[in-house]
Backbone as JSON, one array per atom type, in Angstrom:
{
  "sequence": "XXXXXXXXXXXXXXXXXXXXXXXXXXXXXXXXXXXXXXXXXXXXXXXXXXXXXXXXXXXXXXXXXXXXXXXXXXXXXXXXXXXXXXXXXXXXXXXXXXXXXXXXXXXXXXXXXXXXXXXXXXXXXXXXXXXXXXXXXXXXXXXXXXXXXXXXXXXXXXXXXXXXXXXXXXXXXXXXXXXXXXXXXXXXXXXXXXXXXXXXXXXXXXXXXXXXXXXXXXXXXXXXXXXXXXXXXXXXXXXXXXXXXXXXXXXXXXXXXXXXXXXXXXXXXXXXXXXXXXXXXXXXXXXX",
  "N": [[225.51, 81.39, 139.44], [224.35, 80.84, 136.06], [225.82, 78.78, 133.47], [226.9, 79.7, 130.12], [225.89, 77.83, 128.4], [223.73, 76.83, 129.71], [221.64, 78.86, 130.34], [219.28, 79.2, 131.9], [219.93, 78.49, 134.5], [220.93, 80.75, 135.65], [218.79, 82.05, 136.76], [218.41, 81.37, 139.37], [217.25, 79.24, 142.13], [214.26, 77.61, 143.37], [212.35, 76.01, 145.89], [209.63, 74.16, 145.42], [206.93, 73.62, 147.46], [208.73, 73.2, 149.44], [210.4, 71.08, 148.85], [210.68, 70.31, 146.18], [212.97, 71.07, 144.04], [213.47, 73.62, 141.63], [214.77, 75.36, 138.74], [214.26, 78.82, 138.55], [213.36, 80.16, 136.22], [211.1, 78.96, 134.12], [209.21, 76.89, 131.76], [206.29, 77.31, 129.9], [203.86, 75.22, 128.53], [201.62, 75.71, 126.92], [201.45, 76.75, 124.34], [202.17, 74.81, 122.59], [200.31, 73.68, 120.88], [197.47, 73.52, 118.6], [195.77, 76.3, 116.85], [193.89, 78.42, 119.02], [194.44, 76.93, 121.22], [193.9, 74.29, 120.62], [193.8, 71.03, 119.42], [196.41, 69.6, 117.3], [199.82, 70.92, 116.97], [201.04, 72.93, 114.19], [203.58, 72.18, 113.5], [204.65, 69.51, 114.72], [207.2, 68.31, 115.14], [208.91, 70.42, 115.62], [207.82, 71.31, 118.01], [208.6, 69.24, 119.75], [211.35, 69.59, 119.56], [211.59, 72.1, 120.78], [210.87, 71.54, 123.48], [212.9, 69.7, 124.18], [215.14, 71.32, 123.86], [214.66, 73.31, 125.75], [215.13, 71.94, 128.16], [217.83, 71.33, 127.78], [218.89, 73.89, 127.99], [218.81, 74.36, 130.65], [216.33, 74.59, 131.84], [214.17, 73.43, 134.29], [211.61, 73.26, 135.08], [208.51, 72.62, 133.92], [205.39, 73.65, 132.82], [202.1, 72.57, 132.28], [198.83, 71.53, 131.11], [195.89, 69.47, 131.31], [193.97, 70.38, 129.61], [195.15, 71.66, 127.47], [194.99, 71.37, 124.3], [192.79, 69.28, 123.82], [195.07, 67.45, 125.94], [197.14, 67.31, 124.09], [199.5, 68.81, 124.6], [200.52, 67.5, 126.93], [201.09, 64.94, 125.88], [203.03, 65.53, 123.94], [205.07, 66.41, 125.6], [205.7, 64.05, 126.89], [206.6, 62.54, 124.66], [208.86, 64.02, 123.93], [210.54, 64.1, 126.21], [210.47, 61.88, 127.96], [212.07, 58.94, 129.16], [211.9, 60.9, 132.13], [214.35, 63.27, 133.25], [215.95, 63.27, 136.51], [215.93, 65.75, 137.74], [213.88, 67.18, 136.61], [210.84, 68.86, 136.8], [207.48, 68.37, 136.21], [204.6, 70.1, 135.95], [201.06, 69.91, 136.06], [197.57, 70.53, 135.25], [194.06, 70.43, 136.14], [190.52, 70.89, 135.6], [189.43, 72.68, 133.86], [187.26, 72.36, 131.2], [187.01, 71.56, 127.67], [185.27, 72.63, 124.81], [185.8, 73.21, 122.29], [187.84, 75.25, 120.02], [189.46, 77.84, 121.79], [187.52, 77.81, 123.77], [186.67, 77.55, 127.15], [185.63, 75.92, 130.07], [184.83, 75.82, 133.45], [184.97, 72.81, 135.36], [184.61, 71.21, 138.3], [183.86, 68.86, 139.53], [184.35, 66.14, 141.75], [184.64, 63.45, 140.72], [185.27, 64.01, 138.1], [187.7, 65.46, 138.26], [189.3, 63.46, 139.36], [189.25, 61.56, 137.26], [190.6, 63.07, 135.28], [193.1, 63.42, 136.45], [194.03, 60.77, 136.51], [194.15, 60.35, 133.72], [196.11, 62.21, 133.0], [198.33, 61.21, 134.36], [198.71, 58.91, 132.83], [199.04, 59.97, 130.24], [201.37, 61.57, 130.54], [203.09, 59.65, 131.36], [203.85, 58.9, 133.96], [204.02, 57.93, 137.46], [203.42, 59.54, 139.49], [202.47, 62.93, 139.93], [204.32, 65.86, 140.11], [203.49, 68.53, 140.73], [200.23, 69.36, 141.01], [197.62, 71.2, 139.78], [194.62, 72.98, 140.53], [192.8, 74.08, 137.92], [190.8, 75.99, 137.58], [188.68, 77.3, 140.1], [185.58, 75.81, 140.49], [182.62, 77.36, 140.62], [180.21, 76.13, 141.0], [180.5, 73.87, 142.52], [181.18, 72.71, 145.8], [184.09, 74.01, 147.39], [185.41, 72.41, 149.17], [184.84, 69.86, 148.18], [186.17, 69.84, 145.73], [188.95, 70.32, 146.31], [189.19, 68.42, 148.26], [189.14, 66.05, 146.86], [191.51, 66.22, 145.41], [193.26, 66.11, 147.53], [192.83, 63.51, 148.39], [193.85, 62.11, 146.18], [196.45, 62.84, 146.51], [197.06, 61.57, 148.94], [196.97, 59.0, 148.02], [199.29, 58.89, 146.64], [199.39, 59.75, 144.03], [199.68, 62.36, 143.3], [202.04, 64.89, 144.21], [202.21, 67.57, 145.22], [199.84, 70.26, 145.7], [198.38, 72.86, 143.83], [196.94, 76.13, 143.03], [194.99, 78.08, 140.65], [194.4, 81.27, 139.17], [193.2, 82.8, 141.49], [191.95, 84.5, 144.42], [193.29, 86.19, 147.35], [191.63, 85.56, 149.51], [190.47, 83.19, 148.6], [192.73, 81.54, 148.51], [193.34, 81.38, 151.21], [191.04, 80.11, 152.15], [191.29, 77.68, 150.82], [193.6, 76.66, 152.01], [192.66, 75.93, 154.44], [191.53, 73.52, 153.93], [193.36, 71.79, 152.61], [196.95, 71.51, 152.33], [198.4, 74.05, 150.33], [200.71, 74.78, 147.78], [201.38, 76.42, 145.68], [200.55, 79.14, 143.46], [198.97, 80.17, 140.51], [198.6, 82.9, 138.67], [197.46, 85.49, 136.41], [199.98, 87.76, 135.63], [202.18, 90.34, 134.96], [204.63, 92.72, 133.76], [203.09, 94.81, 132.72], [200.5, 94.32, 133.65], [199.54, 94.23, 136.77], [197.56, 93.37, 138.45], [197.31, 91.29, 140.21], [198.89, 91.8, 142.38], [198.44, 91.81, 145.19], [198.03, 89.14, 145.66], [200.51, 88.03, 144.92], [202.09, 89.24, 146.92], [201.01, 87.99, 149.17], [201.73, 85.32, 148.62], [204.52, 85.52, 148.74], [204.86, 86.18, 151.45], [204.05, 83.83, 152.65], [205.61, 81.9, 151.57], [204.82, 80.57, 149.15], [204.95, 79.27, 145.91], [204.8, 81.52, 143.2], [203.39, 81.59, 140.12], [203.55, 83.31, 137.32], [201.28, 83.62, 134.76], [201.2, 84.35, 131.21], [203.57, 85.98, 131.09], [205.16, 87.81, 129.66], [203.86, 90.0, 128.6], [204.04, 93.24, 127.4], [202.73, 95.47, 126.61], [202.29, 98.89, 125.91], [204.75, 99.6, 126.75], [206.97, 98.77, 125.41], [207.22, 100.21, 123.12], [208.98, 102.14, 120.52], [211.35, 104.29, 121.92], [210.17, 104.14, 124.37], [210.19, 103.21, 127.92], [211.09, 100.48, 128.23], [212.29, 100.04, 125.84], [214.52, 101.82, 125.84], [216.06, 100.91, 128.05], [216.5, 98.31, 127.23], [218.15, 98.61, 125.01], [220.53, 99.38, 126.26], [221.25, 97.03, 127.47], [221.66, 95.33, 125.48], [219.49, 93.69, 124.98], [216.19, 92.24, 124.48], [212.87, 93.79, 124.71], [211.1, 91.85, 125.73], [212.82, 90.11, 127.06], [213.7, 91.85, 129.09], [211.32, 92.21, 130.45], [210.95, 89.68, 131.59], [213.3, 89.51, 133.1], [212.73, 91.49, 134.96], [210.52, 90.35, 136.34], [211.76, 88.14, 137.53], [213.42, 89.44, 139.26], [211.6, 90.67, 140.84], [210.46, 89.06, 142.92], [211.5, 86.48, 145.15], [209.91, 84.21, 145.09], [208.86, 83.99, 142.65], [208.1, 82.32, 139.65], [208.51, 82.51, 136.52], [206.94, 81.44, 133.49], [207.47, 81.55, 130.5], [206.04, 80.87, 127.33], [206.4, 79.28, 124.12], [206.39, 78.32, 120.63], [208.57, 78.01, 119.1], [212.03, 77.26, 118.59], [213.95, 79.31, 118.37], [212.74, 81.53, 119.57], [212.34, 80.51, 122.11], [215.07, 80.28, 122.96], [215.73, 82.96, 123.11], [213.97, 83.83, 125.16], [214.86, 82.27, 127.4], [217.44, 83.18, 127.73], [216.98, 85.54, 129.04], [217.27, 85.1, 131.73], [219.88, 85.72, 132.35], [220.07, 88.43, 132.27], [220.88, 91.19, 134.14], [219.34, 93.51, 136.06], [219.86, 96.87, 137.13], [219.26, 98.52, 140.33], [218.11, 100.99, 139.76], [217.19, 100.65, 137.14], [215.33, 98.62, 137.54], [213.47, 99.91, 139.19], [212.68, 101.99, 137.49], [211.36, 100.6, 135.46], [209.26, 99.45, 136.92], [207.9, 101.74, 137.73], [207.19, 102.8, 135.28], [205.22, 101.19, 134.33]],
  "CA": [[225.15, 81.89, 138.1], [224.34, 79.74, 135.08], [226.78, 78.84, 132.4], [226.28, 80.22, 128.9], [225.17, 76.76, 127.76], [222.49, 76.57, 130.47], [221.3, 80.2, 130.89], [218.18, 79.18, 132.89], [220.51, 78.33, 135.82], [221.21, 82.08, 136.23], [217.57, 82.54, 137.41], [218.36, 80.92, 140.75], [216.4, 78.11, 142.38], [213.19, 77.69, 144.35], [211.84, 74.68, 146.23], [208.15, 74.12, 145.44], [206.49, 72.83, 148.59], [209.86, 73.01, 150.33], [211.23, 69.94, 148.51], [210.86, 70.07, 144.72], [213.79, 72.23, 143.62], [213.48, 73.93, 140.21], [215.33, 76.66, 138.34], [213.09, 79.7, 138.59], [212.78, 80.48, 134.9], [210.52, 77.7, 133.57], [208.63, 76.92, 130.41], [204.87, 77.01, 129.84], [203.67, 74.42, 127.3], [200.3, 75.87, 126.29], [201.51, 77.12, 122.93], [202.55, 73.64, 121.77], [199.06, 73.09, 120.37], [196.93, 74.21, 117.45], [195.13, 77.59, 117.09], [192.84, 78.37, 120.05], [194.89, 75.88, 122.14], [193.01, 73.17, 120.24], [194.37, 70.18, 118.39], [197.86, 69.45, 117.17], [200.52, 72.08, 116.41], [201.27, 72.73, 112.78], [204.87, 71.52, 113.34], [204.92, 68.73, 115.93], [208.62, 68.04, 115.32], [209.46, 71.65, 116.26], [207.36, 71.32, 119.41], [209.49, 68.3, 120.43], [212.65, 70.23, 119.63], [211.49, 73.17, 121.77], [210.91, 70.9, 124.78], [214.29, 69.17, 124.44], [216.08, 72.47, 123.95], [214.39, 73.98, 127.05], [215.85, 71.21, 129.21], [219.27, 71.5, 127.5], [219.27, 75.23, 128.42], [218.76, 74.45, 132.1], [214.94, 74.68, 132.36], [213.79, 72.2, 135.04], [210.2, 73.38, 135.52], [207.61, 72.72, 132.75], [204.02, 73.74, 133.25], [201.13, 72.27, 131.24], [197.46, 71.27, 131.62], [195.16, 68.47, 130.51], [193.1, 71.08, 128.63], [195.92, 72.22, 126.34], [194.92, 70.45, 123.16], [193.21, 68.74, 125.1], [196.07, 66.39, 126.09], [198.22, 67.4, 123.09], [200.71, 69.27, 125.26], [201.08, 66.44, 127.81], [201.64, 63.87, 125.06], [204.28, 66.04, 123.35], [206.1, 66.43, 126.67], [206.14, 62.65, 127.05], [207.37, 62.13, 123.47], [210.14, 64.74, 123.89], [211.39, 64.09, 127.41], [210.33, 60.67, 128.7], [211.96, 59.01, 130.63], [212.27, 62.23, 132.59], [215.53, 63.46, 134.12], [215.6, 63.37, 137.94], [215.77, 67.15, 138.19], [212.85, 67.87, 135.83], [209.53, 68.88, 137.45], [206.41, 68.66, 135.25], [203.36, 70.45, 136.65], [199.92, 69.99, 135.15], [196.38, 71.06, 135.87], [192.74, 69.94, 135.72], [189.4, 71.71, 136.12], [188.81, 73.43, 132.76], [186.91, 71.48, 130.09], [187.07, 72.18, 126.33], [184.25, 72.17, 123.88], [186.19, 73.77, 120.97], [188.94, 76.2, 120.08], [189.24, 79.07, 122.58], [186.4, 77.68, 124.72], [187.13, 76.99, 128.41], [184.57, 75.94, 131.05], [185.29, 75.13, 134.67], [184.26, 71.69, 135.95], [185.39, 70.81, 139.44], [183.28, 67.7, 140.19], [185.41, 65.23, 142.21], [184.89, 62.33, 139.83], [185.9, 64.51, 136.87], [189.09, 65.76, 138.62], [190.01, 62.16, 139.49], [189.48, 61.01, 135.9], [191.63, 63.87, 134.57], [194.42, 63.1, 137.05], [194.43, 59.46, 135.98], [194.55, 60.5, 132.31], [197.38, 62.97, 132.96], [199.38, 60.25, 134.74], [198.93, 58.03, 131.7], [199.57, 60.76, 129.1], [202.72, 61.99, 130.84], [203.9, 58.42, 131.57], [204.41, 58.95, 135.3], [203.19, 57.32, 138.52], [203.03, 60.61, 140.43], [202.63, 64.26, 139.35], [204.99, 66.67, 141.13], [202.61, 69.67, 141.13], [198.91, 69.24, 140.33], [196.95, 72.47, 140.04], [193.22, 73.16, 140.19], [192.97, 75.09, 136.88], [189.89, 77.05, 138.03], [187.7, 76.86, 141.11], [184.25, 75.7, 139.93], [181.67, 77.98, 141.56], [179.0, 75.26, 141.17], [180.88, 72.71, 143.33], [181.84, 73.15, 147.04], [185.55, 73.96, 147.33], [185.85, 71.19, 149.93], [184.77, 68.66, 147.31], [187.2, 69.91, 144.69], [190.26, 70.14, 146.91], [189.2, 67.17, 149.01], [189.49, 64.95, 145.94], [192.96, 66.31, 145.13], [193.95, 65.62, 148.76], [192.76, 62.02, 148.36], [194.84, 61.68, 145.15], [197.78, 63.03, 147.12], [197.23, 60.47, 149.92], [197.19, 57.76, 147.23], [200.59, 58.99, 146.01], [199.27, 60.07, 142.58], [200.23, 63.71, 143.15], [202.9, 65.21, 145.34], [201.81, 68.87, 145.77], [198.61, 70.85, 145.16], [198.4, 74.3, 143.52], [195.69, 76.77, 142.53], [195.19, 78.97, 139.52], [193.43, 82.37, 139.1], [192.5, 82.84, 142.75], [192.14, 85.67, 145.26], [193.89, 85.86, 148.63], [190.61, 84.91, 150.34], [190.36, 81.79, 148.16], [193.93, 80.8, 148.93], [193.19, 81.12, 152.64], [189.96, 79.09, 152.31], [191.84, 76.41, 150.34], [194.58, 76.19, 152.97], [191.92, 75.28, 155.57], [191.13, 72.2, 153.47], [194.56, 70.99, 152.36], [198.12, 72.4, 152.08], [198.58, 74.58, 148.97], [202.11, 75.19, 147.68], [201.63, 77.31, 144.56], [199.44, 79.9, 142.85], [199.27, 80.6, 139.15], [197.69, 83.98, 138.26], [197.93, 86.44, 135.4], [200.82, 88.8, 136.18], [203.32, 90.76, 134.16], [205.01, 94.11, 134.01], [202.03, 95.74, 132.34], [199.28, 94.02, 134.38], [199.94, 93.75, 138.11], [196.35, 93.35, 139.27], [197.43, 90.23, 141.22], [199.97, 92.2, 143.3], [198.17, 91.4, 146.57], [198.21, 87.66, 145.7], [201.95, 87.86, 144.92], [202.6, 89.57, 148.26], [200.6, 86.9, 150.09], [202.57, 84.15, 148.34], [205.87, 85.79, 149.26], [204.81, 86.12, 152.91], [203.79, 82.44, 153.13], [206.51, 81.0, 150.83], [204.13, 79.8, 148.1], [205.41, 79.61, 144.58], [203.89, 82.33, 142.38], [203.68, 81.26, 138.75], [202.76, 84.28, 136.55], [201.06, 83.22, 133.34], [201.29, 85.5, 130.28], [204.54, 86.81, 131.83], [205.92, 88.79, 128.91], [203.09, 91.09, 127.98], [204.74, 94.5, 127.69], [201.86, 96.55, 126.28], [202.88, 100.08, 125.22], [206.03, 99.92, 127.35], [208.07, 98.4, 124.48], [207.23, 100.99, 121.85], [210.22, 102.86, 120.34], [211.51, 105.46, 122.78], [209.55, 103.87, 125.65], [211.15, 102.82, 128.97], [211.69, 99.18, 127.96], [213.17, 100.2, 124.65], [215.76, 102.51, 126.24], [216.91, 100.04, 128.91], [216.85, 97.14, 126.42], [219.32, 98.97, 124.18], [221.7, 99.4, 127.13], [221.59, 95.66, 127.9], [221.67, 94.48, 124.29], [218.43, 92.7, 125.24], [214.88, 92.58, 123.89], [211.9, 94.16, 125.73], [210.55, 90.64, 126.38], [213.83, 89.65, 128.01], [213.67, 92.75, 130.23], [210.08, 91.98, 131.22], [211.21, 88.48, 132.33], [214.29, 89.85, 134.13], [212.04, 92.26, 135.98], [209.75, 89.43, 137.13], [212.68, 87.34, 138.36], [213.94, 90.36, 140.29], [210.5, 91.18, 141.67], [210.21, 88.27, 144.1], [212.16, 85.19, 145.16], [209.0, 83.07, 144.92], [208.34, 84.1, 141.29], [208.55, 81.3, 138.7], [207.91, 82.84, 135.25], [206.9, 80.27, 132.54], [207.15, 82.03, 129.15], [205.81, 79.79, 126.39], [206.6, 79.59, 122.71], [206.38, 77.12, 119.83], [209.78, 78.01, 118.22], [213.29, 77.15, 119.3], [214.6, 80.61, 118.39], [212.06, 82.37, 120.56], [212.69, 79.88, 123.42], [216.39, 80.65, 123.32], [215.7, 84.36, 123.54], [213.32, 83.9, 126.48], [215.67, 81.64, 128.47], [218.6, 84.04, 127.94], [216.57, 86.61, 129.96], [217.75, 84.8, 133.12], [221.23, 86.29, 132.51], [220.01, 89.92, 132.29], [220.89, 91.73, 135.54], [218.9, 94.88, 136.11], [220.31, 97.66, 138.3], [218.16, 98.99, 141.15], [217.49, 102.11, 139.04], [216.43, 100.11, 136.02], [214.18, 97.91, 138.07], [212.5, 100.93, 139.66], [212.2, 102.73, 136.31], [210.37, 99.74, 134.78], [208.13, 99.35, 137.83], [207.16, 102.99, 137.7], [206.68, 103.07, 133.92], [203.98, 100.46, 134.15]],
  "C": [[225.21, 80.71, 137.12], [225.45, 79.88, 134.06], [226.09, 79.31, 131.13], [225.52, 79.11, 128.16], [223.85, 76.43, 128.45], [222.04, 77.88, 131.14], [220.22, 80.16, 131.96], [218.71, 79.09, 134.32], [220.75, 79.69, 136.49], [219.96, 82.64, 136.95], [217.49, 82.22, 138.89], [217.35, 79.77, 140.91], [215.33, 78.45, 143.39], [212.72, 76.27, 144.62], [210.33, 74.73, 146.37], [207.75, 73.14, 146.57], [207.6, 72.47, 149.56], [210.8, 71.85, 149.89], [211.46, 69.69, 147.04], [211.67, 71.26, 144.16], [213.77, 72.39, 142.08], [214.3, 75.19, 139.97], [214.15, 77.59, 138.09], [212.52, 80.08, 137.25], [212.4, 79.16, 134.25], [210.04, 77.85, 132.14], [207.16, 76.53, 130.51], [204.51, 76.38, 128.51], [202.32, 74.58, 126.63], [200.38, 76.09, 124.78], [201.93, 75.97, 122.0], [201.35, 72.92, 121.19], [198.61, 73.88, 119.14], [196.29, 75.56, 117.84], [194.0, 77.45, 118.1], [193.16, 77.31, 121.12], [194.08, 74.61, 121.9], [193.69, 72.36, 119.15], [195.89, 70.21, 118.32], [198.51, 70.7, 116.63], [200.79, 71.82, 114.95], [202.63, 72.07, 112.52], [205.2, 70.72, 114.62], [206.38, 68.44, 116.19], [209.32, 69.22, 115.97], [209.07, 71.7, 117.74], [208.25, 70.38, 120.27], [210.87, 68.91, 120.57], [212.69, 71.33, 120.7], [211.63, 72.58, 123.18], [212.28, 70.4, 125.12], [215.27, 70.29, 124.64], [215.88, 73.2, 125.27], [215.2, 73.27, 128.13], [217.36, 71.35, 129.01], [219.74, 72.86, 128.04], [219.1, 75.43, 129.92], [217.37, 74.6, 132.7], [214.62, 73.34, 133.02], [212.36, 72.23, 135.52], [209.39, 73.58, 134.23], [206.2, 72.67, 133.23], [203.09, 73.46, 132.08], [199.77, 72.1, 131.85], [196.83, 70.21, 130.7], [194.41, 69.16, 129.37], [193.86, 71.71, 127.48], [195.92, 71.19, 125.21], [193.53, 69.87, 122.89], [194.23, 67.61, 124.94], [197.25, 66.47, 125.14], [199.55, 67.76, 123.76], [201.37, 68.2, 126.14], [201.75, 65.34, 126.95], [202.92, 64.26, 124.35], [205.39, 66.03, 124.36], [206.62, 64.99, 126.87], [207.05, 62.22, 125.91], [208.79, 62.74, 123.5], [211.08, 64.35, 125.03], [211.34, 62.82, 128.25], [211.37, 59.64, 128.27], [212.6, 60.3, 131.17], [213.57, 62.22, 133.46], [215.07, 63.69, 135.56], [215.3, 64.78, 138.39], [214.65, 67.9, 137.46], [211.49, 67.72, 136.57], [208.48, 69.25, 136.4], [205.13, 68.88, 136.08], [202.24, 70.4, 135.6], [198.68, 70.4, 135.95], [195.11, 70.33, 135.37], [191.69, 70.9, 136.25], [188.84, 72.64, 135.07], [188.5, 72.41, 131.65], [186.95, 72.26, 128.79], [185.95, 71.67, 125.47], [184.54, 72.76, 122.48], [187.31, 74.74, 121.15], [188.57, 77.45, 120.89], [188.12, 79.01, 123.61], [186.86, 76.94, 125.96], [186.01, 77.06, 129.43], [184.98, 75.18, 132.3], [184.37, 73.97, 135.03], [185.1, 71.13, 137.08], [184.76, 69.6, 140.2], [184.37, 66.68, 140.57], [185.7, 64.12, 141.22], [185.53, 62.75, 138.56], [187.41, 64.81, 137.13], [189.91, 64.48, 138.74], [190.28, 61.57, 138.11], [190.6, 61.74, 135.19], [193.02, 63.61, 135.14], [194.91, 61.75, 136.53], [194.88, 59.54, 134.5], [195.89, 61.21, 132.2], [198.55, 62.05, 133.33], [199.75, 59.36, 133.54], [199.58, 58.77, 130.54], [201.02, 61.18, 129.33], [203.65, 60.79, 131.07], [204.54, 58.46, 132.96], [203.46, 58.26, 136.3], [202.73, 58.36, 139.5], [203.31, 61.94, 139.73], [203.23, 65.18, 140.41], [204.15, 67.8, 141.65], [201.36, 69.53, 140.32], [198.07, 70.42, 140.74], [195.49, 72.45, 139.66], [193.16, 74.34, 139.2], [192.03, 76.29, 137.12], [189.02, 76.46, 139.15], [186.34, 76.9, 140.39], [183.27, 76.23, 140.95], [180.48, 77.07, 141.87], [179.27, 74.05, 142.11], [181.55, 73.23, 144.61], [183.37, 73.0, 146.93], [186.11, 72.75, 148.06], [185.84, 69.94, 149.08], [185.88, 68.65, 146.25], [188.57, 69.62, 145.27], [190.35, 68.86, 147.73], [189.58, 66.0, 148.12], [190.99, 64.99, 145.58], [193.78, 65.84, 146.37], [193.93, 64.11, 148.82], [193.78, 61.46, 147.34], [196.24, 61.8, 145.71], [198.06, 61.91, 148.13], [197.51, 59.15, 149.19], [198.56, 57.79, 146.51], [200.56, 59.37, 144.52], [199.73, 61.52, 142.29], [201.03, 64.02, 144.41], [202.46, 66.52, 146.04], [200.62, 69.42, 145.05], [198.8, 72.36, 145.0], [197.05, 74.8, 143.08], [196.01, 77.71, 141.36], [194.05, 80.02, 139.47], [192.58, 82.47, 140.36], [192.81, 84.2, 143.45], [192.84, 85.2, 146.57], [192.91, 85.12, 149.53], [190.42, 83.45, 149.93], [191.55, 80.95, 148.53], [193.76, 80.43, 150.42], [192.14, 80.06, 152.92], [190.48, 77.72, 151.9], [192.8, 75.82, 151.38], [193.94, 75.55, 154.22], [191.57, 73.85, 155.22], [192.32, 71.29, 153.26], [195.72, 71.92, 152.08], [198.21, 72.75, 150.59], [200.03, 75.09, 148.88], [202.38, 76.23, 146.56], [200.37, 78.0, 144.08], [199.87, 80.36, 141.5], [198.21, 81.65, 138.74], [198.29, 84.76, 137.11], [198.75, 87.53, 136.1], [201.93, 89.08, 135.24], [203.61, 92.22, 134.41], [203.89, 95.13, 133.75], [200.69, 95.52, 133.08], [199.63, 93.39, 135.72], [198.73, 93.72, 139.03], [196.42, 92.27, 140.38], [198.54, 90.52, 142.24], [199.73, 91.7, 144.72], [198.37, 89.87, 146.74], [199.68, 87.34, 145.73], [202.51, 88.14, 146.3], [202.25, 88.49, 149.26], [201.47, 85.64, 149.87], [203.98, 84.32, 148.9], [205.9, 85.65, 150.77], [204.75, 84.67, 153.41], [204.65, 81.4, 152.35], [205.76, 80.04, 149.95], [204.77, 80.2, 146.78], [204.37, 80.43, 143.86], [204.32, 82.16, 140.93], [202.9, 82.25, 137.84], [202.56, 83.78, 135.14], [200.95, 84.5, 132.49], [202.34, 86.47, 130.81], [205.23, 87.91, 130.99], [205.1, 89.82, 128.15], [203.74, 92.42, 128.39], [203.88, 95.73, 127.3], [202.6, 97.68, 125.53], [204.32, 100.36, 125.73], [207.19, 99.66, 126.42], [208.14, 99.27, 123.25], [208.51, 101.82, 121.78], [210.27, 104.11, 121.21], [210.89, 105.27, 124.18], [210.6, 103.38, 126.64], [211.83, 101.5, 128.72], [212.7, 99.27, 126.85], [214.52, 100.77, 125.01], [216.64, 101.56, 127.04], [217.36, 98.83, 128.14], [218.09, 97.42, 125.6], [220.57, 98.88, 125.01], [222.17, 98.0, 127.46], [221.82, 94.74, 126.69], [220.65, 93.33, 124.44], [217.14, 93.16, 124.56], [213.93, 93.06, 125.01], [211.31, 92.96, 126.44], [211.53, 90.1, 127.39], [213.85, 90.54, 129.28], [212.45, 92.49, 131.11], [210.27, 90.72, 132.08], [212.24, 88.73, 133.44], [213.7, 90.59, 135.26], [211.24, 91.33, 136.9], [210.66, 88.63, 138.08], [213.25, 88.18, 139.52], [212.85, 90.72, 141.31], [210.3, 90.41, 142.97], [210.95, 86.93, 144.02], [211.23, 84.0, 144.98], [208.41, 83.06, 143.48], [208.95, 83.07, 140.35], [207.94, 81.59, 137.33], [207.99, 81.63, 134.29], [206.56, 80.79, 131.13], [207.01, 80.83, 128.21], [206.06, 80.24, 124.98], [206.59, 78.27, 121.93], [207.63, 77.08, 118.89], [211.04, 77.99, 119.05], [213.99, 78.5, 119.43], [214.04, 81.52, 119.45], [212.34, 81.84, 121.96], [214.09, 80.32, 123.86], [216.5, 82.09, 123.81], [215.09, 84.51, 124.92], [214.24, 83.42, 127.63], [216.89, 82.52, 128.76], [218.27, 85.24, 128.86], [217.06, 86.38, 131.38], [219.11, 85.42, 133.4], [221.22, 87.83, 132.5], [219.88, 90.39, 133.74], [220.5, 93.18, 135.51], [219.51, 95.58, 137.33], [219.05, 98.06, 139.1], [217.4, 100.08, 140.4], [216.66, 101.63, 137.87], [215.17, 99.42, 136.46], [213.07, 98.88, 138.48], [211.87, 101.68, 138.49], [211.13, 101.9, 135.59], [209.12, 99.62, 135.62], [207.26, 100.56, 137.75], [206.49, 103.23, 136.34], [205.36, 102.35, 133.69], [202.91, 100.98, 135.11]]
}
């Protein structure tokens, strides 16, 4: 169990790719940018404080992407945390281009993915990226070409492990024929479990499952609703319960709630210490 000063430790640990150990409750750095995930945050100093506070609270897994800003998130991580502690794993992604606020377009051409990896290495200030994820599969480029380039970067020592994002079970299986995959990042939360089959596949094959948008609670949090009632009993917020439920759902689950404020970060990380009973876990699962 984690100490009260490092609540993230209570989430338990997981080894990404069998060798990169992280505390399971991580931090997603997408919100450290301007509106529409574009440009600088309105309070860059607070963004730096959030990142430093996350590590102080025991968070050892930070997830970002070249497209957040673009590059704003990676540069803030470097400013806040470089030189990185030995136990800190920073995962990033490439494969979505940006042409303005809220605009995301997949590009998986090998030379583009290589360029983005080189830029991420420079922006993060590292010689090797612990987990490098294909942000989206580009339907216009053969999968062999996209993942083949990441495998080359891996052979060159520029990345350690390869992950995928927003994929089906069939796509994971196709990818595994090309190069070893260690993680999958899909939309998943208490209110939207459309990726259940992908999570089950990850659990069976010991792949990290990184749910993005992990604390959407939909109507479940409304007064008198199931989250509201259980939250009161735990002196917790509905968002904390949603995270506690994810941590309980699977040992391969690595939730990465994001925020741009220290106060909200502290609330999210404290969720690792919320212990749901079997009855509460089942009640929440059924309610959604």
